[in-house]
PDB file of C-alpha atoms in Angstrom:
ATOM      1  CA  MET P   1     -69.224  -6.596 -11.217  1.00 54.00           C
ATOM      2  CA  LYS P   2     -71.688  -7.633  -8.698  1.00 60.00           C
ATOM      3  CA  LYS P   3     -71.125 -11.581  -9.621  1.00 64.00           C
ATOM      4  CA  TRP P   4     -67.207 -11.320  -8.139  1.00 63.00           C
ATOM      5  CA  ILE P   5     -67.714  -9.382  -4.861  1.00 68.00           C
ATOM      6  CA  VAL P   6     -69.156 -12.650  -2.766  1.00 61.00           C
ATOM      7  CA  PRO P   7     -66.227 -15.027  -3.858  1.00 60.00           C
ATOM      8  CA  MET P   8     -63.802 -12.419  -3.256  1.00 61.00           C
ATOM      9  CA  ILE P   9     -64.844 -11.376   0.488  1.00 63.00           C
ATOM     10  CA  LEU P  10     -65.427 -15.331   0.741  1.00 57.00           C
ATOM     11  CA  LEU P  11     -61.554 -15.640  -0.296  1.00 54.00           C
ATOM     12  CA  LEU P  12     -60.450 -13.097   2.219  1.00 53.00           C
ATOM     13  CA  LEU P  13     -62.360 -14.640   5.105  1.00 53.00           C
ATOM     14  CA  LEU P  14     -60.712 -18.121   4.338  1.00 52.00           C
ATOM     15  CA  THR P  15     -57.253 -16.604   4.058  1.00 53.00           C
ATOM     16  CA  ALA P  16     -57.633 -14.404   6.882  1.00 50.00           C
ATOM     17  CA  CYS P  17     -58.821 -17.575   9.074  1.00 49.00           C
ATOM     18  CA  GLN P  18     -56.086 -19.541   8.044  1.00 46.00           C
ATOM     19  CA  SER P  19     -53.107 -19.890  10.832  1.00 46.00           C
ATOM     20  CA  PRO P  20     -50.006 -19.565   9.576  1.00 48.00           C
ATOM     21  CA  GLU P  21     -47.834 -22.496  10.900  1.00 52.00           C
ATOM     22  CA  GLN P  22     -46.776 -22.836  14.362  1.00 58.00           C
ATOM     23  CA  GLU P  23     -43.054 -21.980  15.129  1.00 66.00           C
ATOM     24  CA  VAL P  24     -41.112 -24.848  16.858  1.00 61.00           C
ATOM     25  CA  HIS P  25     -38.742 -23.572  19.383  1.00 73.00           C
ATOM     26  CA  TYR P  26     -36.670 -26.353  21.521  1.00 76.00           C
ATOM     27  CA  ILE P  27     -33.509 -25.777  23.950  1.00 85.00           C
ATOM     28  CA  ALA P  28     -32.173 -27.920  26.114  1.00 89.00           C
ATOM     29  CA  LYS P  29     -28.903 -27.564  28.559  1.00 89.00           C
ATOM     30  CA  SER P  30     -27.019 -30.213  30.290  1.00 92.00           C
ATOM     31  CA  GLU P  31     -23.692 -30.016  32.359  1.00 92.00           C
ATOM     32  CA  HIS P  32     -21.283 -29.971  29.003  1.00 93.00           C
ATOM     33  CA  TRP P  33     -23.782 -29.598  26.454  1.00 94.00           C
ATOM     34  CA  LYS P  34     -26.360 -27.023  24.843  1.00 93.00           C
ATOM     35  CA  ALA P  35     -28.740 -28.396  22.018  1.00 93.00           C
ATOM     36  CA  ILE P  36     -31.352 -25.420  20.402  1.00 91.00           C
ATOM     37  CA  TYR P  37     -33.366 -25.838  17.382  1.00 89.00           C
ATOM     38  CA  HIS P  38     -35.818 -23.172  16.029  1.00 86.00           C
ATOM     39  CA  SER P  39     -37.890 -24.273  12.843  1.00 83.00           C
ATOM     40  CA  ASN P  40     -37.813 -20.725  11.681  1.00 84.00           C
ATOM     41  CA  SER P  41     -34.326 -20.682  11.147  1.00 84.00           C
ATOM     42  CA  ASP P  42     -32.483 -21.992   8.128  1.00 86.00           C
ATOM     43  CA  GLN P  43     -30.231 -23.925  10.439  1.00 88.00           C
ATOM     44  CA  GLY P  44     -31.025 -27.325  11.762  1.00 91.00           C
ATOM     45  CA  LEU P  45     -30.174 -28.614  15.482  1.00 92.00           C
ATOM     46  CA  ARG P  46     -26.851 -27.243  16.567  1.00 94.00           C
ATOM     47  CA  LEU P  47     -25.098 -29.122  19.635  1.00 95.00           C
ATOM     48  CA  TYR P  48     -22.986 -26.308  21.744  1.00 93.00           C
ATOM     49  CA  TYR P  49     -19.561 -27.842  23.771  1.00 92.00           C
ATOM     50  CA  LEU P  50     -20.049 -25.518  26.878  1.00 91.00           C
ATOM     51  CA  ASP P  51     -16.678 -26.278  28.676  1.00 87.00           C
ATOM     52  CA  GLU P  52     -13.167 -25.016  26.932  1.00 82.00           C
ATOM     53  CA  ILE P  53     -12.786 -26.771  23.725  1.00 71.00           C
ATOM     54  CA  ASP P  54      -9.642 -28.810  24.074  1.00 73.00           C
ATOM     55  CA  ASP P  55      -9.643 -32.426  22.200  1.00 77.00           C
ATOM     56  CA  LEU P  56     -13.139 -33.349  23.029  1.00 84.00           C
ATOM     57  CA  GLY P  57     -11.806 -36.269  20.066  1.00 84.00           C
ATOM     58  CA  PRO P  58     -14.899 -37.992  18.070  1.00 91.00           C
ATOM     59  CA  LEU P  59     -18.320 -37.498  19.112  1.00 94.00           C
ATOM     60  CA  GLN P  60     -21.264 -39.902  19.516  1.00 97.00           C
ATOM     61  CA  ILE P  61     -24.276 -38.363  18.833  1.00 96.00           C
ATOM     62  CA  THR P  62     -27.593 -40.848  19.464  1.00 95.00           C
ATOM     63  CA  ILE P  63     -31.401 -38.756  18.826  1.00 93.00           C
ATOM     64  CA  GLU P  64     -34.393 -40.700  19.698  1.00 92.00           C
ATOM     65  CA  GLY P  65     -37.374 -39.318  18.503  1.00 87.00           C
ATOM     66  CA  GLU P  66     -41.296 -40.309  18.884  1.00 83.00           C
ATOM     67  CA  LYS P  67     -41.084 -42.923  15.732  1.00 84.00           C
ATOM     68  CA  GLU P  68     -37.141 -43.682  14.607  1.00 86.00           C
ATOM     69  CA  SER P  69     -33.848 -42.281  15.918  1.00 91.00           C
ATOM     70  CA  GLN P  70     -30.309 -41.585  14.395  1.00 92.00           C
ATOM     71  CA  ASN P  71     -26.940 -42.503  15.491  1.00 94.00           C
ATOM     72  CA  ILE P  72     -23.900 -40.646  14.495  1.00 93.00           C
ATOM     73  CA  VAL P  73     -20.544 -42.031  15.007  1.00 95.00           C
ATOM     74  CA  ASP P  74     -16.981 -40.001  14.434  1.00 94.00           C
ATOM     75  CA  VAL P  75     -18.046 -36.656  14.260  1.00 93.00           C
ATOM     76  CA  GLU P  76     -16.426 -33.025  15.448  1.00 92.00           C
ATOM     77  CA  LEU P  77     -17.452 -29.975  16.379  1.00 91.00           C
ATOM     78  CA  ASN P  78     -16.541 -27.183  13.950  1.00 89.00           C
ATOM     79  CA  LYS P  79     -14.005 -23.998  14.814  1.00 86.00           C
ATOM     80  CA  GLU P  80     -17.128 -22.600  16.766  1.00 86.00           C
ATOM     81  CA  GLY P  81     -17.570 -25.191  19.237  1.00 86.00           C
ATOM     82  CA  TYR P  82     -20.325 -26.701  17.722  1.00 91.00           C
ATOM     83  CA  TYR P  83     -22.207 -29.473  15.886  1.00 93.00           C
ATOM     84  CA  SER P  84     -24.905 -28.402  13.518  1.00 93.00           C
ATOM     85  CA  PHE P  85     -27.331 -31.157  12.025  1.00 92.00           C
ATOM     86  CA  THR P  86     -28.556 -29.992   8.525  1.00 91.00           C
ATOM     87  CA  LYS P  87     -32.406 -28.775   8.539  1.00 90.00           C
ATOM     88  CA  LYS P  88     -34.128 -31.554   6.840  1.00 90.00           C
ATOM     89  CA  GLU P  89     -32.341 -34.017   9.558  1.00 88.00           C
ATOM     90  CA  SER P  90     -33.594 -32.108  12.188  1.00 88.00           C
ATOM     91  CA  GLU P  91     -37.196 -31.781  11.527  1.00 86.00           C
ATOM     92  CA  LYS P  92     -37.761 -35.435  11.115  1.00 86.00           C
ATOM     93  CA  PHE P  93     -37.306 -35.283  15.381  1.00 86.00           C
ATOM     94  CA  PHE P  94     -38.439 -31.402  15.922  1.00 80.00           C
ATOM     95  CA  LYS P  95     -42.439 -31.646  15.215  1.00 77.00           C
ATOM     96  CA  ARG P  96     -44.739 -29.852  17.435  1.00 72.00           C
ATOM     97  CA  ASN P  97     -44.914 -31.154  20.473  1.00 74.00           C
ATOM     98  CA  ALA P  98     -42.119 -33.828  20.203  1.00 78.00           C
ATOM     99  CA  LYS P  99     -39.883 -34.586  22.836  1.00 83.00           C
ATOM    100  CA  PRO P 100     -36.445 -35.917  21.732  1.00 88.00           C
ATOM    101  CA  ILE P 101     -34.204 -37.063  23.857  1.00 92.00           C
ATOM    102  CA  ILE P 102     -30.309 -36.515  22.529  1.00 94.00           C
ATOM    103  CA  HIS P 103     -27.281 -39.034  23.534  1.00 95.00           C
ATOM    104  CA  MET P 104     -23.497 -37.209  23.705  1.00 96.00           C
ATOM    105  CA  GLN P 105     -20.444 -39.292  24.322  1.00 96.00           C
ATOM    106  CA  TRP P 106     -17.294 -37.815  23.828  1.00 93.00           C
ATOM    107  CA  LEU P 107     -13.738 -38.961  25.558  1.00 90.00           C
ATOM    108  CA  SER P 108     -14.956 -41.414  28.547  1.00 89.00           C
ATOM    109  CA  LYS P 109     -17.956 -39.007  29.140  1.00 93.00           C
ATOM    110  CA  SER P 110     -21.510 -39.923  28.128  1.00 95.00           C
ATOM    111  CA  GLU P 111     -24.584 -37.203  28.989  1.00 95.00           C
ATOM    112  CA  THR P 112     -28.259 -37.073  27.720  1.00 95.00           C
ATOM    113  CA  LEU P 113     -30.180 -33.854  26.935  1.00 92.00           C
ATOM    114  CA  GLU P 114     -33.670 -34.055  26.822  1.00 82.00           C
ATOM    115  CA  ILE P 115     -35.323 -31.435  24.872  1.00 79.00           C
ATOM    116  CA  LYS P 116     -37.717 -29.111  25.974  1.00 73.00           C
ATOM    117  CA  ASN P 117     -40.453 -27.254  23.767  1.00 66.00           C
ATOM    118  CA  HIS P 118     -40.315 -23.315  24.444  1.00 60.00           C
TER     119      HIS P 118
END
């Protein structure tokens, strides 16, 4: 029985010393858009339109990350007034200390959201 005490104590110490995975929270806001991403959520990046939702028509969204970018055309907001990326799509761009940039184009307007890590 004494043989197991030292390995068990070492195992407990190692487990206690491991830091949990850091949560990543990003938010950005421009005149017409708000972007939210939380790594501890089941949802991916959500892009909210802040004005009255008439007919925005098709959106073009470009996300520029550190090593890659993604361009999505002809997407529309859902009934709640936002567009949502999947968790898997979002994780490529939203890593610890990353500073992705989101370009939104709709109708004849465009805005850029610079994401800040919170």
